[in-house]
PDB file of C-alpha atoms in Angstrom:
ATOM      1  CA  MET X  72     -87.312 247.496 -46.480  1.00 60.00           C
ATOM      2  CA  VAL X  73     -84.080 245.442 -45.976  1.00 59.00           C
ATOM      3  CA  LYS X  74     -80.829 247.486 -46.364  1.00 73.00           C
ATOM      4  CA  LYS X  75     -78.265 245.802 -48.394  1.00 85.00           C
ATOM      5  CA  SER X  76     -74.937 245.196 -46.525  1.00 91.00           C
ATOM      6  CA  ILE X  77     -71.898 246.982 -47.801  1.00 94.00           C
ATOM      7  CA  PRO X  78     -69.511 244.259 -49.174  1.00 95.00           C
ATOM      8  CA  THR X  79     -65.954 243.848 -48.072  1.00 96.00           C
ATOM      9  CA  PRO X  80     -63.298 245.714 -50.038  1.00 97.00           C
ATOM     10  CA  CYS X  81     -60.909 242.703 -49.740  1.00 96.00           C
ATOM     11  CA  ILE X  82     -59.285 241.716 -53.046  1.00 95.00           C
ATOM     12  CA  GLU X  83     -57.554 238.663 -51.620  1.00 94.00           C
ATOM     13  CA  ILE X  84     -54.055 240.414 -51.368  1.00 90.00           C
ATOM     14  CA  CYS X  85     -53.737 240.106 -47.665  1.00 92.00           C
ATOM     15  CA  LYS X  86     -50.389 241.430 -46.689  1.00 93.00           C
ATOM     16  CA  ILE X  87     -50.054 244.088 -43.862  1.00 94.00           C
ATOM     17  CA  ASP X  88     -47.714 246.822 -44.543  1.00 92.00           C
ATOM     18  CA  ILE X  89     -45.429 247.021 -41.351  1.00 91.00           C
ATOM     19  CA  SER X  90     -44.955 250.785 -41.318  1.00 90.00           C
ATOM     20  CA  SER X  91     -48.526 251.809 -41.828  1.00 92.00           C
ATOM     21  CA  GLY X  92     -50.348 248.853 -40.289  1.00 94.00           C
ATOM     22  CA  LEU X  93     -52.791 248.708 -43.253  1.00 95.00           C
ATOM     23  CA  CYS X  94     -53.307 245.861 -45.625  1.00 95.00           C
ATOM     24  CA  GLN X  95     -51.785 246.251 -49.064  1.00 94.00           C
ATOM     25  CA  GLY X  96     -54.798 244.938 -50.880  1.00 94.00           C
ATOM     26  CA  CYS X  97     -57.701 246.692 -49.120  1.00 96.00           C
ATOM     27  CA  TYR X  98     -56.180 249.466 -47.143  1.00 96.00           C
ATOM     28  CA  ARG X  99     -57.828 248.465 -43.895  1.00 97.00           C
ATOM     29  CA  THR X 100     -56.281 247.858 -40.438  1.00 97.00           C
ATOM     30  CA  ARG X 101     -56.223 244.443 -38.899  1.00 97.00           C
ATOM     31  CA  ALA X 102     -58.999 245.509 -36.432  1.00 98.00           C
ATOM     32  CA  GLU X 103     -61.189 246.760 -39.254  1.00 98.00           C
ATOM     33  CA  ILE X 104     -60.659 243.379 -41.197  1.00 98.00           C
ATOM     34  CA  ALA X 105     -61.584 241.443 -38.034  1.00 97.00           C
ATOM     35  CA  ARG X 106     -64.605 243.460 -37.089  1.00 98.00           C
ATOM     36  CA  TRP X 107     -65.929 243.905 -40.711  1.00 97.00           C
ATOM     37  CA  GLY X 108     -68.496 241.182 -40.364  1.00 96.00           C
ATOM     38  CA  MET X 109     -69.939 242.658 -37.173  1.00 96.00           C
ATOM     39  CA  MET X 110     -69.995 246.252 -38.314  1.00 97.00           C
ATOM     40  CA  GLN X 111     -73.111 248.248 -39.204  1.00 96.00           C
ATOM     41  CA  ASN X 112     -73.358 249.890 -42.633  1.00 96.00           C
ATOM     42  CA  ASP X 113     -72.742 253.336 -41.303  1.00 96.00           C
ATOM     43  CA  GLU X 114     -69.330 252.267 -39.982  1.00 97.00           C
ATOM     44  CA  ARG X 115     -68.453 250.246 -43.043  1.00 97.00           C
ATOM     45  CA  PHE X 116     -69.323 253.334 -45.211  1.00 97.00           C
ATOM     46  CA  LYS X 117     -67.034 255.553 -43.165  1.00 97.00           C
ATOM     47  CA  ILE X 118     -64.046 253.102 -43.712  1.00 98.00           C
ATOM     48  CA  MET X 119     -64.962 252.821 -47.425  1.00 97.00           C
ATOM     49  CA  ARG X 120     -64.642 256.574 -47.768  1.00 96.00           C
ATOM     50  CA  GLU X 121     -61.192 256.761 -46.271  1.00 96.00           C
ATOM     51  CA  LEU X 122     -59.578 253.852 -48.290  1.00 95.00           C
ATOM     52  CA  ASP X 123     -58.506 255.967 -51.368  1.00 92.00           C
ATOM     53  CA  GLN X 124     -56.658 258.422 -49.074  1.00 94.00           C
ATOM     54  CA  ARG X 125     -54.964 255.462 -47.191  1.00 93.00           C
ATOM     55  CA  LYS X 126     -53.212 254.304 -50.264  1.00 89.00           C
ATOM     56  CA  GLN X 127     -50.533 257.032 -49.942  1.00 88.00           C
ATOM     57  CA  PHE X 128     -49.482 255.517 -46.634  1.00 84.00           C
ATOM     58  CA  ILE X 129     -48.165 252.090 -47.828  1.00 85.00           C
ATOM     59  CA  ARG X 130     -45.513 251.046 -50.294  1.00 72.00           C
ATOM     60  CA  PRO X 131     -46.710 249.423 -53.591  1.00 67.00           C
ATOM     61  CA  ILE X 132     -46.994 245.750 -53.657  1.00 63.00           C
ATOM     62  CA  ASP X 133     -44.395 243.858 -55.619  1.00 61.00           C
ATOM     63  CA  MET X 134     -46.283 241.557 -57.788  1.00 55.00           C
ATOM     64  CA  ARG X 135     -43.297 239.884 -59.361  1.00 54.00           C
ATOM     65  CA  CYS X 136     -42.626 236.149 -58.805  1.00 50.00           C
ATOM     66  CA  ASN X 137     -39.729 235.361 -56.316  1.00 50.00           C
ATOM     67  CA  ARG X 138     -37.802 232.867 -58.432  1.00 45.00           C
TER      68      ARG X 138
END
């Protein structure tokens, strides 16, 4: 039986919050983003469980246009 790979949580809003070091779109660190493709599912699952809690550590994204 082949295990399905846990997909990336990336939502293509790739901006690192300076104060927390987390991506404002997916809430992962740069290191986690870089290593995602090489991680085993157990490590990916651990990170996925932490993502909701990480939201509190970053400022909301300003989605307004800069005109």
